[in-house]
Amino acid sequence: MDDYILVVVDMQPHFTSNPRTIKAVKEEVAAARRLGLPIILLEIPYHRPEPDKPYPRTYKSILRLVDGYDRAHVLHKLGEDGSRQVLRKCAAMGYETTRFRACGVKTDLCLLETVKGLLRRSEASVEVVKGACDTVAEFRRFCWAKFPVGKRLRLLEKAA
């Protein structure tokens, strides 16, 4: 079996409304669930300048795909890099962390930092599904150049 842990970064209405990205992430989540693989949804729970006004949660259409699935976990992260939370949850659940598959938003910030963190804090390989990622328009041209080149990182063009 082609095992991996799917990591979905910040798929919250505050960060993207791109229907193509939402659809592609939903396809990734559905494929991972169909394969019986772990799914970790990272969320930022607050808005820094206004901590009393929380960000909306992960899109309901994505949450519905994991409803009742015991291998799906929604984790809060407090900054751009959610790799610590991902690795802690994997250790607590006994998930083998040799391969991660990542998608979500902001490609140039939170997704990038989480991927770099997974590479730095583990020996795992990481695949990033470019077709299931998004960022603000002004960063789309060059955001992929920020990803560290190496044999443990693969940038995939298409979603599941």
PDB file of C-alpha atoms in Angstrom:
ATOM      1  CA  MET A   1       0.000   0.000   0.000  1.00  0.00           C
ATOM      2  CA  ASP A   2       1.210   3.463  -0.841  1.00  0.00           C
ATOM      3  CA  ASP A   3       1.025   4.901   2.702  1.00  0.00           C
ATOM      4  CA  TYR A   4       1.369   8.535   3.617  1.00  0.00           C
ATOM      5  CA  ILE A   5      -0.040  10.991   6.112  1.00  0.00           C
ATOM      6  CA  LEU A   6      -2.046  13.758   4.494  1.00  0.00           C
ATOM      7  CA  VAL A   7      -1.401  17.199   5.990  1.00  0.00           C
ATOM      8  CA  VAL A   8      -3.911  19.902   5.036  1.00  0.00           C
ATOM      9  CA  VAL A   9      -2.760  23.401   5.973  1.00  0.00           C
ATOM     10  CA  ASP A  10      -5.106  26.293   6.836  1.00  0.00           C
ATOM     11  CA  MET A  11      -8.048  25.512   4.571  1.00  0.00           C
ATOM     12  CA  GLN A  12     -10.084  28.183   6.301  1.00  0.00           C
ATOM     13  CA  PRO A  13     -12.356  30.738   4.615  1.00  0.00           C
ATOM     14  CA  HIS A  14     -10.173  33.602   5.831  1.00  0.00           C
ATOM     15  CA  PHE A  15      -7.205  32.330   3.807  1.00  0.00           C
ATOM     16  CA  THR A  16      -8.698  31.204   0.491  1.00  0.00           C
ATOM     17  CA  SER A  17     -11.939  31.207  -1.436  1.00  0.00           C
ATOM     18  CA  ASN A  18     -10.444  29.743  -4.612  1.00  0.00           C
ATOM     19  CA  PRO A  19     -12.925  27.037  -5.733  1.00  0.00           C
ATOM     20  CA  ARG A  20     -10.224  25.143  -7.647  1.00  0.00           C
ATOM     21  CA  THR A  21      -8.085  24.839  -4.532  1.00  0.00           C
ATOM     22  CA  ILE A  22     -10.999  23.840  -2.311  1.00  0.00           C
ATOM     23  CA  LYS A  23     -12.077  21.170  -4.812  1.00  0.00           C
ATOM     24  CA  ALA A  24      -8.540  19.779  -5.168  1.00  0.00           C
ATOM     25  CA  VAL A  25      -8.033  19.635  -1.384  1.00  0.00           C
ATOM     26  CA  LYS A  26     -11.361  17.830  -1.013  1.00  0.00           C
ATOM     27  CA  GLU A  27     -10.163  15.296  -3.608  1.00  0.00           C
ATOM     28  CA  GLU A  28      -6.958  14.760  -1.620  1.00  0.00           C
ATOM     29  CA  VAL A  29      -8.924  14.280   1.623  1.00  0.00           C
ATOM     30  CA  ALA A  30     -11.402  11.898  -0.021  1.00  0.00           C
ATOM     31  CA  ALA A  31      -8.578   9.843  -1.560  1.00  0.00           C
ATOM     32  CA  ALA A  32      -6.697   9.564   1.748  1.00  0.00           C
ATOM     33  CA  ARG A  33      -9.858   8.494   3.568  1.00  0.00           C
ATOM     34  CA  ARG A  34     -10.691   5.952   0.844  1.00  0.00           C
ATOM     35  CA  LEU A  35      -7.197   4.484   1.335  1.00  0.00           C
ATOM     36  CA  GLY A  36      -7.615   4.453   5.132  1.00  0.00           C
ATOM     37  CA  LEU A  37      -4.724   6.866   5.655  1.00  0.00           C
ATOM     38  CA  PRO A  38      -4.259   9.399   8.469  1.00  0.00           C
ATOM     39  CA  ILE A  39      -5.413  12.946   7.742  1.00  0.00           C
ATOM     40  CA  ILE A  40      -4.248  15.944   9.739  1.00  0.00           C
ATOM     41  CA  LEU A  41      -6.012  19.261   9.255  1.00  0.00           C
ATOM     42  CA  LEU A  42      -4.065  22.220  10.607  1.00  0.00           C
ATOM     43  CA  GLU A  43      -5.900  25.389  11.597  1.00  0.00           C
ATOM     44  CA  ILE A  44      -4.930  28.779  12.946  1.00  0.00           C
ATOM     45  CA  PRO A  45      -7.514  29.410  15.668  1.00  0.00           C
ATOM     46  CA  TYR A  46      -7.137  33.154  16.093  1.00  0.00           C
ATOM     47  CA  HIS A  47      -6.424  36.433  14.370  1.00  0.00           C
ATOM     48  CA  ARG A  48      -3.210  37.842  15.867  1.00  0.00           C
ATOM     49  CA  PRO A  49      -4.136  41.534  15.928  1.00  0.00           C
ATOM     50  CA  GLU A  50      -7.527  40.672  17.419  1.00  0.00           C
ATOM     51  CA  PRO A  51      -7.192  37.520  19.585  1.00  0.00           C
ATOM     52  CA  ASP A  52     -10.813  37.817  20.685  1.00  0.00           C
ATOM     53  CA  LYS A  53     -11.964  37.288  17.065  1.00  0.00           C
ATOM     54  CA  PRO A  54     -11.183  33.724  16.012  1.00  0.00           C
ATOM     55  CA  TYR A  55     -10.662  32.691  12.414  1.00  0.00           C
ATOM     56  CA  PRO A  56     -13.421  30.548  10.954  1.00  0.00           C
ATOM     57  CA  ARG A  57     -12.692  26.816  11.123  1.00  0.00           C
ATOM     58  CA  THR A  58     -11.698  24.605   8.205  1.00  0.00           C
ATOM     59  CA  TYR A  59     -14.272  24.669   5.409  1.00  0.00           C
ATOM     60  CA  LYS A  60     -17.350  22.665   6.444  1.00  0.00           C
ATOM     61  CA  SER A  61     -17.296  20.800   3.127  1.00  0.00           C
ATOM     62  CA  ILE A  62     -13.828  19.490   4.012  1.00  0.00           C
ATOM     63  CA  LEU A  63     -14.751  18.679   7.621  1.00  0.00           C
ATOM     64  CA  ARG A  64     -17.777  16.698   6.393  1.00  0.00           C
ATOM     65  CA  LEU A  65     -15.404  14.446   4.435  1.00  0.00           C
ATOM     66  CA  VAL A  66     -13.689  13.370   7.670  1.00  0.00           C
ATOM     67  CA  ASP A  67     -16.743  13.323   9.930  1.00  0.00           C
ATOM     68  CA  GLY A  68     -16.704  10.073  11.910  1.00  0.00           C
ATOM     69  CA  TYR A  69     -13.300   9.041  10.520  1.00  0.00           C
ATOM     70  CA  ASP A  70     -11.112   8.065  13.474  1.00  0.00           C
ATOM     71  CA  ARG A  71      -7.854   8.643  11.575  1.00  0.00           C
ATOM     72  CA  ALA A  72      -8.640  12.334  10.965  1.00  0.00           C
ATOM     73  CA  HIS A  73      -7.407  14.987  13.378  1.00  0.00           C
ATOM     74  CA  VAL A  74      -7.934  18.747  13.496  1.00  0.00           C
ATOM     75  CA  LEU A  75      -4.989  20.463  15.168  1.00  0.00           C
ATOM     76  CA  HIS A  76      -4.451  24.085  16.090  1.00  0.00           C
ATOM     77  CA  LYS A  77      -1.131  25.716  15.354  1.00  0.00           C
ATOM     78  CA  LEU A  78      -0.015  29.011  16.769  1.00  0.00           C
ATOM     79  CA  GLY A  79       2.261  30.153  13.954  1.00  0.00           C
ATOM     80  CA  GLU A  80       3.199  29.448  10.380  1.00  0.00           C
ATOM     81  CA  ASP A  81       4.948  26.102  11.027  1.00  0.00           C
ATOM     82  CA  GLY A  82       2.580  23.321  12.102  1.00  0.00           C
ATOM     83  CA  SER A  83       5.157  20.536  11.848  1.00  0.00           C
ATOM     84  CA  ARG A  84       5.584  20.145  15.621  1.00  0.00           C
ATOM     85  CA  GLN A  85       1.862  19.577  16.090  1.00  0.00           C
ATOM     86  CA  VAL A  86       1.796  17.109  13.189  1.00  0.00           C
ATOM     87  CA  LEU A  87       4.741  15.104  14.509  1.00  0.00           C
ATOM     88  CA  ARG A  88       3.412  15.085  18.086  1.00  0.00           C
ATOM     89  CA  LYS A  89       0.037  13.779  16.932  1.00  0.00           C
ATOM     90  CA  CYS A  90       1.679  11.135  14.745  1.00  0.00           C
ATOM     91  CA  ALA A  91       3.780   9.950  17.700  1.00  0.00           C
ATOM     92  CA  ALA A  92       0.745   9.882  20.011  1.00  0.00           C
ATOM     93  CA  MET A  93      -1.275   7.872  17.481  1.00  0.00           C
ATOM     94  CA  GLY A  94       1.581   5.544  16.509  1.00  0.00           C
ATOM     95  CA  TYR A  95       1.542   6.636  12.869  1.00  0.00           C
ATOM     96  CA  GLU A  96       4.628   5.807  10.834  1.00  0.00           C
ATOM     97  CA  THR A  97       6.124   9.104   9.714  1.00  0.00           C
ATOM     98  CA  THR A  98       8.154   8.118   6.688  1.00  0.00           C
ATOM     99  CA  ARG A  99       6.056   9.974   4.125  1.00  0.00           C
ATOM    100  CA  PHE A 100       3.844  13.040   4.229  1.00  0.00           C
ATOM    101  CA  ARG A 101       1.665  14.489   1.499  1.00  0.00           C
ATOM    102  CA  ALA A 102       0.839  18.177   1.958  1.00  0.00           C
ATOM    103  CA  CYS A 103      -1.624  20.633   0.476  1.00  0.00           C
ATOM    104  CA  GLY A 104      -3.449  23.810   1.455  1.00  0.00           C
ATOM    105  CA  VAL A 105      -2.677  27.497   1.796  1.00  0.00           C
ATOM    106  CA  LYS A 106      -0.682  29.932   1.972  1.00  0.00           C
ATOM    107  CA  THR A 107       1.906  28.300  -0.244  1.00  0.00           C
ATOM    108  CA  ASP A 108       4.503  30.984   0.484  1.00  0.00           C
ATOM    109  CA  LEU A 109       3.979  31.027   4.282  1.00  0.00           C
ATOM    110  CA  CYS A 110       2.234  28.365   6.358  1.00  0.00           C
ATOM    111  CA  LEU A 111       2.409  25.532   3.852  1.00  0.00           C
ATOM    112  CA  LEU A 112       6.050  26.301   3.097  1.00  0.00           C
ATOM    113  CA  GLU A 113       7.038  26.554   6.764  1.00  0.00           C
ATOM    114  CA  THR A 114       5.186  23.369   7.711  1.00  0.00           C
ATOM    115  CA  VAL A 115       6.874  21.442   4.895  1.00  0.00           C
ATOM    116  CA  LYS A 116      10.304  22.818   5.855  1.00  0.00           C
ATOM    117  CA  GLY A 117       9.590  21.901   9.480  1.00  0.00           C
ATOM    118  CA  LEU A 118       8.644  18.326   8.588  1.00  0.00           C
ATOM    119  CA  LEU A 119      11.849  17.970   6.583  1.00  0.00           C
ATOM    120  CA  ARG A 120      13.942  19.501   9.380  1.00  0.00           C
ATOM    121  CA  ARG A 121      12.349  17.631  12.311  1.00  0.00           C
ATOM    122  CA  SER A 122      12.012  14.175  10.759  1.00  0.00           C
ATOM    123  CA  GLU A 123      13.585  11.828   8.249  1.00  0.00           C
ATOM    124  CA  ALA A 124      10.357  11.673   6.257  1.00  0.00           C
ATOM    125  CA  SER A 125       9.880  12.445   2.619  1.00  0.00           C
ATOM    126  CA  VAL A 126       7.312  15.098   1.761  1.00  0.00           C
ATOM    127  CA  GLU A 127       5.204  15.465  -1.360  1.00  0.00           C
ATOM    128  CA  VAL A 128       3.474  18.776  -1.988  1.00  0.00           C
ATOM    129  CA  VAL A 129       0.501  18.664  -4.333  1.00  0.00           C
ATOM    130  CA  LYS A 130       0.819  21.950  -6.226  1.00  0.00           C
ATOM    131  CA  GLY A 131      -2.631  21.536  -7.752  1.00  0.00           C
ATOM    132  CA  ALA A 132      -4.141  21.523  -4.253  1.00  0.00           C
ATOM    133  CA  CYS A 133      -2.329  24.621  -2.982  1.00  0.00           C
ATOM    134  CA  ASP A 134      -2.902  28.343  -3.241  1.00  0.00           C
ATOM    135  CA  THR A 135      -1.555  31.697  -2.148  1.00  0.00           C
ATOM    136  CA  VAL A 136      -2.271  35.345  -2.809  1.00  0.00           C
ATOM    137  CA  ALA A 137      -1.894  36.357  -6.450  1.00  0.00           C
ATOM    138  CA  GLU A 138       1.246  38.473  -6.079  1.00  0.00           C
ATOM    139  CA  PHE A 139       3.221  35.478  -4.708  1.00  0.00           C
ATOM    140  CA  ARG A 140       2.030  32.777  -7.134  1.00  0.00           C
ATOM    141  CA  ARG A 141       4.807  33.378  -9.682  1.00  0.00           C
ATOM    142  CA  PHE A 142       7.726  32.661  -7.390  1.00  0.00           C
ATOM    143  CA  CYS A 143       6.434  30.840  -4.290  1.00  0.00           C
ATOM    144  CA  TRP A 144       7.527  27.377  -5.488  1.00  0.00           C
ATOM    145  CA  ALA A 145      11.138  28.552  -5.768  1.00  0.00           C
ATOM    146  CA  LYS A 146      11.146  28.964  -1.970  1.00  0.00           C
ATOM    147  CA  PHE A 147      10.746  25.226  -1.367  1.00  0.00           C
ATOM    148  CA  PRO A 148      13.990  23.461  -0.425  1.00  0.00           C
ATOM    149  CA  VAL A 149      15.383  21.336  -3.208  1.00  0.00           C
ATOM    150  CA  GLY A 150      16.350  17.834  -2.146  1.00  0.00           C
ATOM    151  CA  LYS A 151      15.664  14.160  -2.608  1.00  0.00           C
ATOM    152  CA  ARG A 152      13.145  14.063   0.265  1.00  0.00           C
ATOM    153  CA  LEU A 153      10.886  16.720  -1.254  1.00  0.00           C
ATOM    154  CA  ARG A 154       8.735  16.216  -4.360  1.00  0.00           C
ATOM    155  CA  LEU A 155       6.478  18.837  -5.882  1.00  0.00           C
ATOM    156  CA  LEU A 156       3.572  17.117  -7.633  1.00  0.00           C
ATOM    157  CA  GLU A 157       1.520  18.965 -10.236  1.00  0.00           C
ATOM    158  CA  LYS A 158      -1.885  17.342  -9.805  1.00  0.00           C
ATOM    159  CA  ALA A 159      -4.194  16.346  -7.015  1.00  0.00           C
ATOM    160  CA  ALA A 160      -5.329  12.788  -6.274  1.00  0.00           C
TER     161      ALA A 160
END
